[in-house]
Tab-separated table of C-alpha atoms and ligand atoms in Angstrom:
chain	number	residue	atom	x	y	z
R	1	UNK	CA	53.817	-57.757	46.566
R	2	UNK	CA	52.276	-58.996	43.037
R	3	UNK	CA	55.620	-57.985	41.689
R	4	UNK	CA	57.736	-59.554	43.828
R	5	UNK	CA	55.698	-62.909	43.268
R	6	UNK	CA	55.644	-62.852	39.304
R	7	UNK	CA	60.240	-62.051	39.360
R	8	UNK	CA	60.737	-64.459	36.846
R	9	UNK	CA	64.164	-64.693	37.092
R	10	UNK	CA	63.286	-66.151	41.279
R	11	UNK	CA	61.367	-69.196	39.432
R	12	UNK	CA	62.168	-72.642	39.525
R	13	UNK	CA	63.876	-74.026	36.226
R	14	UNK	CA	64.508	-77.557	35.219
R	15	UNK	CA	67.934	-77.818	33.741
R	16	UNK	CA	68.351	-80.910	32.161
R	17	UNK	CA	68.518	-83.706	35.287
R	18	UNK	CA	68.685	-80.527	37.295
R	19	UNK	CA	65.851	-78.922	39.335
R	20	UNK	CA	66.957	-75.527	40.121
R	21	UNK	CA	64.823	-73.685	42.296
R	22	UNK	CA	65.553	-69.992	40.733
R	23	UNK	CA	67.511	-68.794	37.619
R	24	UNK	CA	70.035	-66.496	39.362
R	25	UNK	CA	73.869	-68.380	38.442
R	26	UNK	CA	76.992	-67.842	40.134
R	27	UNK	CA	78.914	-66.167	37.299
R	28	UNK	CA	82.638	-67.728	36.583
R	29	UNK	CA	84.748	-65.258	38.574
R	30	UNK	CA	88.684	-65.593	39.096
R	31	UNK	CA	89.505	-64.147	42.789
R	32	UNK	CA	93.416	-65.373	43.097
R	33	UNK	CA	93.329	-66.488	46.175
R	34	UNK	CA	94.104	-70.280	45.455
R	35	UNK	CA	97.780	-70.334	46.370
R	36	UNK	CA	100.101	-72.009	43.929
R	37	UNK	CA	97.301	-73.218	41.991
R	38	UNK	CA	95.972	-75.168	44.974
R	39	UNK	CA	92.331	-74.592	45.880
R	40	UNK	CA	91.899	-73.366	49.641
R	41	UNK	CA	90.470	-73.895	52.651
R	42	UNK	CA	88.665	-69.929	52.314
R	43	UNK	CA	87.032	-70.925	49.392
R	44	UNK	CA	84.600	-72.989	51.265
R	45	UNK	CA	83.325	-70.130	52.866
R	46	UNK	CA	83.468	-67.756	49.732
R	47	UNK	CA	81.010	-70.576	47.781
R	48	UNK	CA	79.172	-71.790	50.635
R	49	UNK	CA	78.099	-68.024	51.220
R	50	UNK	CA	77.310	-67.655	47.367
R	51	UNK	CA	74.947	-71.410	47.762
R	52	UNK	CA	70.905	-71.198	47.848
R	53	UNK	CA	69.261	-74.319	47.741
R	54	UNK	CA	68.586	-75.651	44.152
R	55	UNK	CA	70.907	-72.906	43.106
R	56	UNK	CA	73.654	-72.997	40.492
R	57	UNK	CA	77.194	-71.835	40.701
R	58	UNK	CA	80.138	-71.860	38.554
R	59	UNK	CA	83.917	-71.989	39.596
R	60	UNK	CA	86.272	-69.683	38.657
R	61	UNK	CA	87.949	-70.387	35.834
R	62	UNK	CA	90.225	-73.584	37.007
R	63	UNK	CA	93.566	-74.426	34.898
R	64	UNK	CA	93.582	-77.941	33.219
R	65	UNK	CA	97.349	-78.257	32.873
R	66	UNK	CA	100.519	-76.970	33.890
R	67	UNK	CA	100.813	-74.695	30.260
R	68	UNK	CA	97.528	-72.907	31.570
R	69	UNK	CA	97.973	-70.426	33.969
R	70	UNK	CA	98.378	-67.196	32.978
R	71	UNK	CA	97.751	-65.689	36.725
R	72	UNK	CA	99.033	-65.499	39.989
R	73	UNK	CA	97.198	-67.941	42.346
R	74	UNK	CA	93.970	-69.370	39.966
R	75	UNK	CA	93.210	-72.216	40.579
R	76	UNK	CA	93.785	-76.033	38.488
R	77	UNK	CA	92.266	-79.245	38.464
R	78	UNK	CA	95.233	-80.832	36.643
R	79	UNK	CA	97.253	-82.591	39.769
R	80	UNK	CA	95.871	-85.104	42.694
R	81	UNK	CA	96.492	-82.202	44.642
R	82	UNK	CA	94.087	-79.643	43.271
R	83	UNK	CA	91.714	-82.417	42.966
R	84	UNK	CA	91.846	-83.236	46.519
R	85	UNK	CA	91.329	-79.241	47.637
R	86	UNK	CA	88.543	-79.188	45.737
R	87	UNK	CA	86.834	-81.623	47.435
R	88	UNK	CA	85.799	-79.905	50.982
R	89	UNK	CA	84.755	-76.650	48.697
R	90	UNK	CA	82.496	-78.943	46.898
R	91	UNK	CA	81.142	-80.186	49.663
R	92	UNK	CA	80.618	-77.207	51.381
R	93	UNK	CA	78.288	-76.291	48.327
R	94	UNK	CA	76.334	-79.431	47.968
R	95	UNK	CA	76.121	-79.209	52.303
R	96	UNK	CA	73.324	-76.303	50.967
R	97	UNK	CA	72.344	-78.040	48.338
R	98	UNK	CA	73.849	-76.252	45.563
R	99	UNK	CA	74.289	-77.189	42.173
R	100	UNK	CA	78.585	-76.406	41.048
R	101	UNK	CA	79.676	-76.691	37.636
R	102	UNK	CA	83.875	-76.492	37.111
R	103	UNK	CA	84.879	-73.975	34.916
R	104	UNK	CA	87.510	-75.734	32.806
R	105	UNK	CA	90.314	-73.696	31.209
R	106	UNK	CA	93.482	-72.714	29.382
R	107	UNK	CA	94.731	-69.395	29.171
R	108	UNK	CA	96.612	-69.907	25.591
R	109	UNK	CA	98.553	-66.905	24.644
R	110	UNK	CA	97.374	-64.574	27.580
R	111	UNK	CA	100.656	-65.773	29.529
R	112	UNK	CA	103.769	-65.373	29.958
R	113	UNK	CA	106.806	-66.983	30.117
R	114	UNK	CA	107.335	-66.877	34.126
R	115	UNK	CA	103.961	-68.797	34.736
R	116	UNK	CA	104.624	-71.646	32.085
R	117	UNK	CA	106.937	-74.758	32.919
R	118	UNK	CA	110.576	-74.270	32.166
R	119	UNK	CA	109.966	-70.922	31.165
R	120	UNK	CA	108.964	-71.767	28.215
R	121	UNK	CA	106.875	-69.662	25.577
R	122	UNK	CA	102.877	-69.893	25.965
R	123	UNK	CA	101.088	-72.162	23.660
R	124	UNK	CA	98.556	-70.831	21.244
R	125	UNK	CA	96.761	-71.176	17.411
R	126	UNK	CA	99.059	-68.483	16.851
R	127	UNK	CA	102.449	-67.065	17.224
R	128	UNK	CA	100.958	-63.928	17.307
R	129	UNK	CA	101.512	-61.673	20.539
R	130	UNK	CA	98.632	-60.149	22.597
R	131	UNK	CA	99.708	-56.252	22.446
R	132	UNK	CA	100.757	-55.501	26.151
R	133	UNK	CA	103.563	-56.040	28.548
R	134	UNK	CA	101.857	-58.880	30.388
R	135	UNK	CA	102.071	-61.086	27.526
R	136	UNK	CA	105.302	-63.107	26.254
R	137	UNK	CA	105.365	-64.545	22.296
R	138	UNK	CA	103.201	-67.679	21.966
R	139	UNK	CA	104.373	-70.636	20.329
R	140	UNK	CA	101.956	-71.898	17.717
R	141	UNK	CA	100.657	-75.921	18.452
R	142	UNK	CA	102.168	-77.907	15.694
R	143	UNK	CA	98.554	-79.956	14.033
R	144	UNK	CA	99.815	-83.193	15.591
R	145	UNK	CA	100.075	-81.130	19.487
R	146	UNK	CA	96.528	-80.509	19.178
R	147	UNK	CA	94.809	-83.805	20.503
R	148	UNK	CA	97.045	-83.291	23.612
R	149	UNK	CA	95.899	-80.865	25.070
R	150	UNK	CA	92.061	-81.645	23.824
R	151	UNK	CA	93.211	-84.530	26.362
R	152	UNK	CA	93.822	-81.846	29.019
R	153	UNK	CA	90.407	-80.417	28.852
R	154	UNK	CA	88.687	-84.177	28.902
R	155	UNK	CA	91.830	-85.117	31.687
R	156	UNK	CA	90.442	-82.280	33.674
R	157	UNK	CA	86.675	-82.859	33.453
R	158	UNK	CA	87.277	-86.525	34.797
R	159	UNK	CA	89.047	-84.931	37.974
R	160	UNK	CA	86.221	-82.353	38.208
R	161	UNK	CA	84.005	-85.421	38.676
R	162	UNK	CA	86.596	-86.886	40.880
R	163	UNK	CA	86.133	-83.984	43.020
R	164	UNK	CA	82.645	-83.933	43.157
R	165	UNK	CA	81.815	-81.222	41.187
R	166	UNK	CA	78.307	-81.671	39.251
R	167	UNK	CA	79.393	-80.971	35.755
R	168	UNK	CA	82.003	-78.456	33.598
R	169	UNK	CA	81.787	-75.634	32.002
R	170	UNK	CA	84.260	-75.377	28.988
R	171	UNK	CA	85.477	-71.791	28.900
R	172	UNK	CA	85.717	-70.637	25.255
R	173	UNK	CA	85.067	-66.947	26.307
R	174	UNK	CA	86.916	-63.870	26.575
R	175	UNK	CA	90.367	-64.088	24.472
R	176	UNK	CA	91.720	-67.739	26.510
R	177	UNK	CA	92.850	-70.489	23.894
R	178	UNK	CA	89.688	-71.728	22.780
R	179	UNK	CA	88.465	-68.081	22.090
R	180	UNK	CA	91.956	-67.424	20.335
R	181	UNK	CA	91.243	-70.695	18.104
R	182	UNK	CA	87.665	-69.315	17.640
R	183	UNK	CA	88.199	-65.567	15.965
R	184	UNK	CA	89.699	-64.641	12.528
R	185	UNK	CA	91.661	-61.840	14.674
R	186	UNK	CA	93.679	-64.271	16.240
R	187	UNK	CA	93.730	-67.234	14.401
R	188	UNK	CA	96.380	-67.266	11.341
R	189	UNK	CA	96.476	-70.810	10.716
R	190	UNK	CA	96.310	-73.031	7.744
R	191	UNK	CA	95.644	-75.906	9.232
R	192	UNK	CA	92.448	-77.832	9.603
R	193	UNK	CA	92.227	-75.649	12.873
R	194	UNK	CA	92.378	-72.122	11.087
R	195	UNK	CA	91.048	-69.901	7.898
R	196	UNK	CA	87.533	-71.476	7.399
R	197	UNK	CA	84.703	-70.548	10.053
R	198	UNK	CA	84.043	-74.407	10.423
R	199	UNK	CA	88.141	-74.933	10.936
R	200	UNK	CA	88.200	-72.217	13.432
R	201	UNK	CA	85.750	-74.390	15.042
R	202	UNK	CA	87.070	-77.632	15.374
R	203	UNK	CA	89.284	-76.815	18.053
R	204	UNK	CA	86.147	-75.772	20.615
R	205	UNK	CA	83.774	-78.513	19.214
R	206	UNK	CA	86.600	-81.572	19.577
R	207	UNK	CA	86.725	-80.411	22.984
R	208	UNK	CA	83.051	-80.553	23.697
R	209	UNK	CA	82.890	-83.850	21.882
R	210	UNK	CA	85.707	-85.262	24.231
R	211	UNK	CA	84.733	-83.631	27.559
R	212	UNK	CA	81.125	-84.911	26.616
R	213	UNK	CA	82.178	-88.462	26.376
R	214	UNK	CA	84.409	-88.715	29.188
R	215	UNK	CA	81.590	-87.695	31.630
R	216	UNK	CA	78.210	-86.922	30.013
R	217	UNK	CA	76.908	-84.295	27.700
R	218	UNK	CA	74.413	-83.909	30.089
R	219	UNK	CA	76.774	-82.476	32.172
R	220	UNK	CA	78.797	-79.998	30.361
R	221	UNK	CA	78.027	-76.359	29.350
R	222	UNK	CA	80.236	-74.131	27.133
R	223	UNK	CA	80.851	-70.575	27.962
R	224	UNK	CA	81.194	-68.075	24.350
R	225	UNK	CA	82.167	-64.197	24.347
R	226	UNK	CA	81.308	-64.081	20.530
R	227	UNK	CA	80.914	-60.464	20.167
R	228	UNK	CA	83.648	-59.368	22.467
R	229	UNK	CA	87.496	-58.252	21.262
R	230	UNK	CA	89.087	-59.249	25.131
R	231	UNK	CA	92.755	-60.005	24.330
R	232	UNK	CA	93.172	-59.252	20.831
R	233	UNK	CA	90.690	-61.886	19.616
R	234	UNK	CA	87.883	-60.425	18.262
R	235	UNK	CA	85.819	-62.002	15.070
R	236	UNK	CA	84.879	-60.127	12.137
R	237	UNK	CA	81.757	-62.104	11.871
R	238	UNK	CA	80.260	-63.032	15.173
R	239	UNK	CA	76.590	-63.426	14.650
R	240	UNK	CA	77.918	-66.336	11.889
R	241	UNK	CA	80.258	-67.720	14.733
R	242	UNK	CA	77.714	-67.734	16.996
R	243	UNK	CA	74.942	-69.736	14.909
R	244	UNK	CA	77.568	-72.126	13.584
R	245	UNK	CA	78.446	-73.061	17.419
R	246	UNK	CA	74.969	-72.947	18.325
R	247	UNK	CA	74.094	-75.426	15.451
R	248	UNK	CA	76.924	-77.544	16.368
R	249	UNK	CA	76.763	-77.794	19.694
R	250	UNK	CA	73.476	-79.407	19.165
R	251	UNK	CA	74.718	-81.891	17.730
R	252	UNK	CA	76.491	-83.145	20.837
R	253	UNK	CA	73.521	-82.065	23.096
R	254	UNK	CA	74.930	-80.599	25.848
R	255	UNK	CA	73.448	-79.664	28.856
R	256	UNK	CA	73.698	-76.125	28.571
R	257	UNK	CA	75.479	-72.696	26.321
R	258	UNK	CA	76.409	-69.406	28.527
R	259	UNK	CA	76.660	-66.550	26.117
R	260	UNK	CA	78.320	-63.464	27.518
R	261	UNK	CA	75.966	-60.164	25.708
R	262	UNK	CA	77.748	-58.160	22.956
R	263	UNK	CA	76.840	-55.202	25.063
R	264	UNK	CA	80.326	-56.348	27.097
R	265	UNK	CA	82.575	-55.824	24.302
R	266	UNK	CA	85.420	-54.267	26.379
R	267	UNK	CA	86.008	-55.524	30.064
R	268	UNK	CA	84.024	-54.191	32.267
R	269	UNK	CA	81.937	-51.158	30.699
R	270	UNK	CA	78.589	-51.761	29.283
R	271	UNK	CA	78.300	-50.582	25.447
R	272	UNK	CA	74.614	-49.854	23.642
R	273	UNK	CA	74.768	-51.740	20.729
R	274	UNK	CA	72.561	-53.161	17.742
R	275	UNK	CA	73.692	-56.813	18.263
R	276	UNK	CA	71.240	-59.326	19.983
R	277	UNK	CA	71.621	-62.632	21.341
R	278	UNK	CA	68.207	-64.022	19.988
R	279	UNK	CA	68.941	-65.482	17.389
R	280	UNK	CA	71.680	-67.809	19.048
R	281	UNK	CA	69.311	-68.211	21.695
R	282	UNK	CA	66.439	-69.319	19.184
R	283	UNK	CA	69.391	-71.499	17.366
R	284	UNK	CA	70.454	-73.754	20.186
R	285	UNK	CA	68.340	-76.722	21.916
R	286	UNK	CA	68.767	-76.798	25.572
R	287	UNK	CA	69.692	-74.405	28.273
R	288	UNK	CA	70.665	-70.938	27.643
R	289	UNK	CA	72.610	-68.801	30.395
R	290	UNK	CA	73.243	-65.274	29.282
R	291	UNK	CA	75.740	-62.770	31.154
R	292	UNK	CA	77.082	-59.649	31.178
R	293	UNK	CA	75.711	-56.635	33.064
R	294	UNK	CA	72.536	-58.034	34.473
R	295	UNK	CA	70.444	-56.511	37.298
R	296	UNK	CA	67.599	-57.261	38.845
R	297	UNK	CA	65.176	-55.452	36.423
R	298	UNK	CA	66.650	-56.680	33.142
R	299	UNK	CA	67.673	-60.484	34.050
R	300	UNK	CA	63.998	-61.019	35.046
R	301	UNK	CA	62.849	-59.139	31.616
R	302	UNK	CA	65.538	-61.611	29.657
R	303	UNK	CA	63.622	-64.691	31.085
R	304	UNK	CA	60.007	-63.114	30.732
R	305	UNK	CA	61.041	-62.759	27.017
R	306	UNK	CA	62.658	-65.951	26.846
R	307	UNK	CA	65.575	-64.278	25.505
R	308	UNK	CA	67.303	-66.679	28.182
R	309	UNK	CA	66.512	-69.321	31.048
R	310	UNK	CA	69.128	-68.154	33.414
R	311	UNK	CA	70.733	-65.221	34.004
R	312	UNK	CA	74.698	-65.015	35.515
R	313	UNK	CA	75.462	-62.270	37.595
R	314	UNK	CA	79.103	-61.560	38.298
R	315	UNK	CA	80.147	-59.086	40.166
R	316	UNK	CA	76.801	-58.003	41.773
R	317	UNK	CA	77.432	-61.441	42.889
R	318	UNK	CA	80.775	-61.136	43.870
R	319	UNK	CA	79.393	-58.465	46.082
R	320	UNK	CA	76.320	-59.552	47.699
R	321	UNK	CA	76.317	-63.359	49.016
R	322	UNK	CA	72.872	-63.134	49.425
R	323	UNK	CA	71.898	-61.931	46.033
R	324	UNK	CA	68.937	-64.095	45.397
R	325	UNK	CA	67.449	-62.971	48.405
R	326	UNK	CA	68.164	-59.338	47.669
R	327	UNK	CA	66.765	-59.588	43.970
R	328	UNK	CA	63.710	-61.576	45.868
R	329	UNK	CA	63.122	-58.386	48.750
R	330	UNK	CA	64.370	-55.775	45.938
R	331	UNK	CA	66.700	-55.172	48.558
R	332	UNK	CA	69.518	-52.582	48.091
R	333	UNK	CA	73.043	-54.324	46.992
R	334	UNK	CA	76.632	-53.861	48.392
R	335	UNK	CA	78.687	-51.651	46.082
R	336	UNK	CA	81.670	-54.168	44.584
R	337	UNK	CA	85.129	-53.030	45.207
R	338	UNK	CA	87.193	-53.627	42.179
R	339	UNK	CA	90.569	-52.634	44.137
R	340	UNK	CA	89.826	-56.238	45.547
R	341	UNK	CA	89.204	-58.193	43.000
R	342	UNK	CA	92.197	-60.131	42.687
R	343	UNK	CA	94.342	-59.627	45.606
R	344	UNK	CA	95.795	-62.651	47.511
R	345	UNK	CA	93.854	-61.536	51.088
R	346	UNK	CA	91.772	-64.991	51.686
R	347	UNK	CA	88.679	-62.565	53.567
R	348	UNK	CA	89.488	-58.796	52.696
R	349	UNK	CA	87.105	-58.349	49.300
R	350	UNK	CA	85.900	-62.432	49.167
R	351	UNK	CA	84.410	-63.251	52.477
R	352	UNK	CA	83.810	-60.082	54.109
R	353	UNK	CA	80.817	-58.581	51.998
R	354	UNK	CA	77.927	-58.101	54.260
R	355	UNK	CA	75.073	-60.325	54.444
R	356	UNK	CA	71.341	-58.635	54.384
R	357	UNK	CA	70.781	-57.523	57.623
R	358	UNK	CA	66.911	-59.072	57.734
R	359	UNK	CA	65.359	-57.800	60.646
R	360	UNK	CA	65.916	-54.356	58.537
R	361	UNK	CA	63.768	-55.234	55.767
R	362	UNK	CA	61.092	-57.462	57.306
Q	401	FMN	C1	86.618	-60.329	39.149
Q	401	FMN	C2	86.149	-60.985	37.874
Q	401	FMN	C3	86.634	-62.232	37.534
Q	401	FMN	C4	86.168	-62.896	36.393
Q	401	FMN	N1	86.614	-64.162	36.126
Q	401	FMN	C5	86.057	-64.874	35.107
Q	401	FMN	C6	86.390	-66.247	34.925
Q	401	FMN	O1	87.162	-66.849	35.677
Q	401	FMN	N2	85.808	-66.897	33.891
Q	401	FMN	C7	84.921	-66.276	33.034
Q	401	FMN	O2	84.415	-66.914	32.119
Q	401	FMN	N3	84.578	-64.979	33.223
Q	401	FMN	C8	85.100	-64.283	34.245
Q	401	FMN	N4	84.694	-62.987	34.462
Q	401	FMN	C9	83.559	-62.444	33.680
Q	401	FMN	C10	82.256	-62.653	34.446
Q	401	FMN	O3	81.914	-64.023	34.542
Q	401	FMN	C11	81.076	-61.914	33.760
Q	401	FMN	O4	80.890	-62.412	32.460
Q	401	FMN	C12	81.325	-60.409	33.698
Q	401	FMN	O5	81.733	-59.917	34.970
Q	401	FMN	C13	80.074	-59.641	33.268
Q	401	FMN	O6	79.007	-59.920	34.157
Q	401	FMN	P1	78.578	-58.872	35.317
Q	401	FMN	O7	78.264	-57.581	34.614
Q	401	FMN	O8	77.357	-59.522	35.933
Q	401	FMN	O9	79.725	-58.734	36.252
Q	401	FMN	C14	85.201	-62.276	35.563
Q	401	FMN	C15	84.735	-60.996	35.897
Q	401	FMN	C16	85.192	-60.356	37.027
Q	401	FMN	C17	84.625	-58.999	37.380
């Protein structure tokens, strides 16, 4: 029972103006089930079952304009529409007093021509292709395009306000357009966006400086896959990407930075590797979330270290709606079902993951 008293990652945390009650996030996950890019009615349940009291939870990654989407049935924040779906799901999270943080984001190059309006090519840094048949030529932003869609992201961040949410989470993870911006594999420009590591920058950093101003920096987080090569946009320096962000995301003091581990390099499959977080960690001010193949053993090890001060879990999450509860009990977890991940089904694979049956393990 000592043990079960002392699991760090089960103690409370204050994050910035919010008192969370454990350290165990709802990791970003895109599920597909918000029809037409309008938030649903299911998706009240889906959160509400992920919500513990003083508990945080990200959205799924949420599209701030109609250039995007670059998948069937995520989710924007971009119309009065969306805005206005978003509110009951919102509510259904604060109802159990949860903490929810929008995930804000454009897809950039991963795309294709059949989810972009008029049919038009994807925008990106680049006109560089992603290698793949899912992915149509991008057309590289002209300098003078690139304040526009900055707007988008701060555009956005007002409606996730609107809506209720609690703050945003910028998503410059995992090959999307800030990510493509971000990494010398993608980024060919010669702009003030591209070549230099501070150019490659700018992009991500103008976005955080506009998102912070239109609702608070105390209220925004930034989401990083430094080390990972999703989508053809890998870095060839990533530990000097990573402090330069760190560093410079200081400088607007956000609330919080969610760093994805370079053990996740490829999708899905963990990886040994020599790379550490640490130093990032030990670079940046507030908050640090860390993600990427956590269980219950070495999330509460991360914060015992203070290697982080949260730990997402995604698709142990995904899984097990109860997952604080299990972590707390050292309860067994529900095996996720990856055939399910993404299909449209508003309860097969989203709501229907058993609960922890607690008369079992009293
Ligand atoms: C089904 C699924 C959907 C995901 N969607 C997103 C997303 O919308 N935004 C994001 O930043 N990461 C997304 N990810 C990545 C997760 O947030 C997380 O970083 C990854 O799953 C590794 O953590 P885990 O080992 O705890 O699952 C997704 C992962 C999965 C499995």
């Amino acid at each position: 029972m000592a043990e079960e008293h002392t699991l760090q990652v089960l103690t409370p945390y204050k994050m910035g103006d919010f008192q969370l009650s454990h350290r165990v996030v709802l990791a970003p996950l895109t599920r597909q089930r918000s029809y037409g890019n309008v938030p649903q009615p299911h998706a009240m349940l889906y959160y509400s079952q992920r919500t513990t009291k003083g508990g945080l939870l990200i959205s799924e990654a949420t599209g701030v304009s109609d250039t995007a989407q670059g998948y069937t049935d995520t989710p924007g924040i971009w119309t009065k529409e969306q805005v206005e779906a978003w509110k009951p799901i919102v509510d259904a999270v604060h109802a159990k007093g949860g903490i929810f943080f929008c995930q804000i984001w454009h897809v950039g190059r991963a795309s294709n021509t059949s989810f972009q309006p008029n049919g038009q090519a994807p925008i990106s840094c680049t006109d560089k292709s992603i290698d793949g048949a899912d992915y149509s030529p991008p057309r590289r932003l002209s300098t003078e395009e690139i304040p526009q869609i900055i707007n988008d992201f701060r555009l956005a961040a007002r409606n996730a306000m609107e809506a209720g949410f609690d703050g945003v989470e910028i998503h410059g993870a995992n090959g999307y357009l800030i990510d493509q911006f971000l990494k010398d594999q993608a980024n060919d420009r010669t702009d003030k966006y591209g070549g230099s590591l501070e150019n490659r920058c700018r992009f991500a950093l103008e976005i955080t400086e506009a998102v912070s101003e239109e609702i608070g920096a105390d209220k925004v987080g930034v989401r990083l896959s430094i080390f990972s090569n999703y989508l053809d946009s890998g870095d060839s320096n990533p530990e000097a990407l990573g402090l330069y962000m760190a560093k410079s995301l200081n400088k607007y003091d956000i609330l919080y930075c969610h760093m994805i581990e370079p053990r996740m390099k490829t999708l899905g499959e963990m990886t040994e590797c020599p790379q550490s977080l640490v130093p990032i960690r030990k670079a940046f001010n507030n908050t640090f979330i860390v993600a990427g193949g956590y269980s219950r053993e070495d999330g509460t090890k991360a914060v015992a270290e203070n290697r982080a001060d949260l730990v997402a879990y995604g698709r142990q999450f995904l899984a097990n709606p109860d997952l604080p509860k299990r972590l707390e009990l050292n309860a067994p977890l529900n095996k996720y079902n990856r055939n399910t991940f993404y299909i449209p089904d508003p309860v097969v694979g989203y709501t229907d993951y058993p609960f922890l049956d607690e008369t079992n393990t009293a």
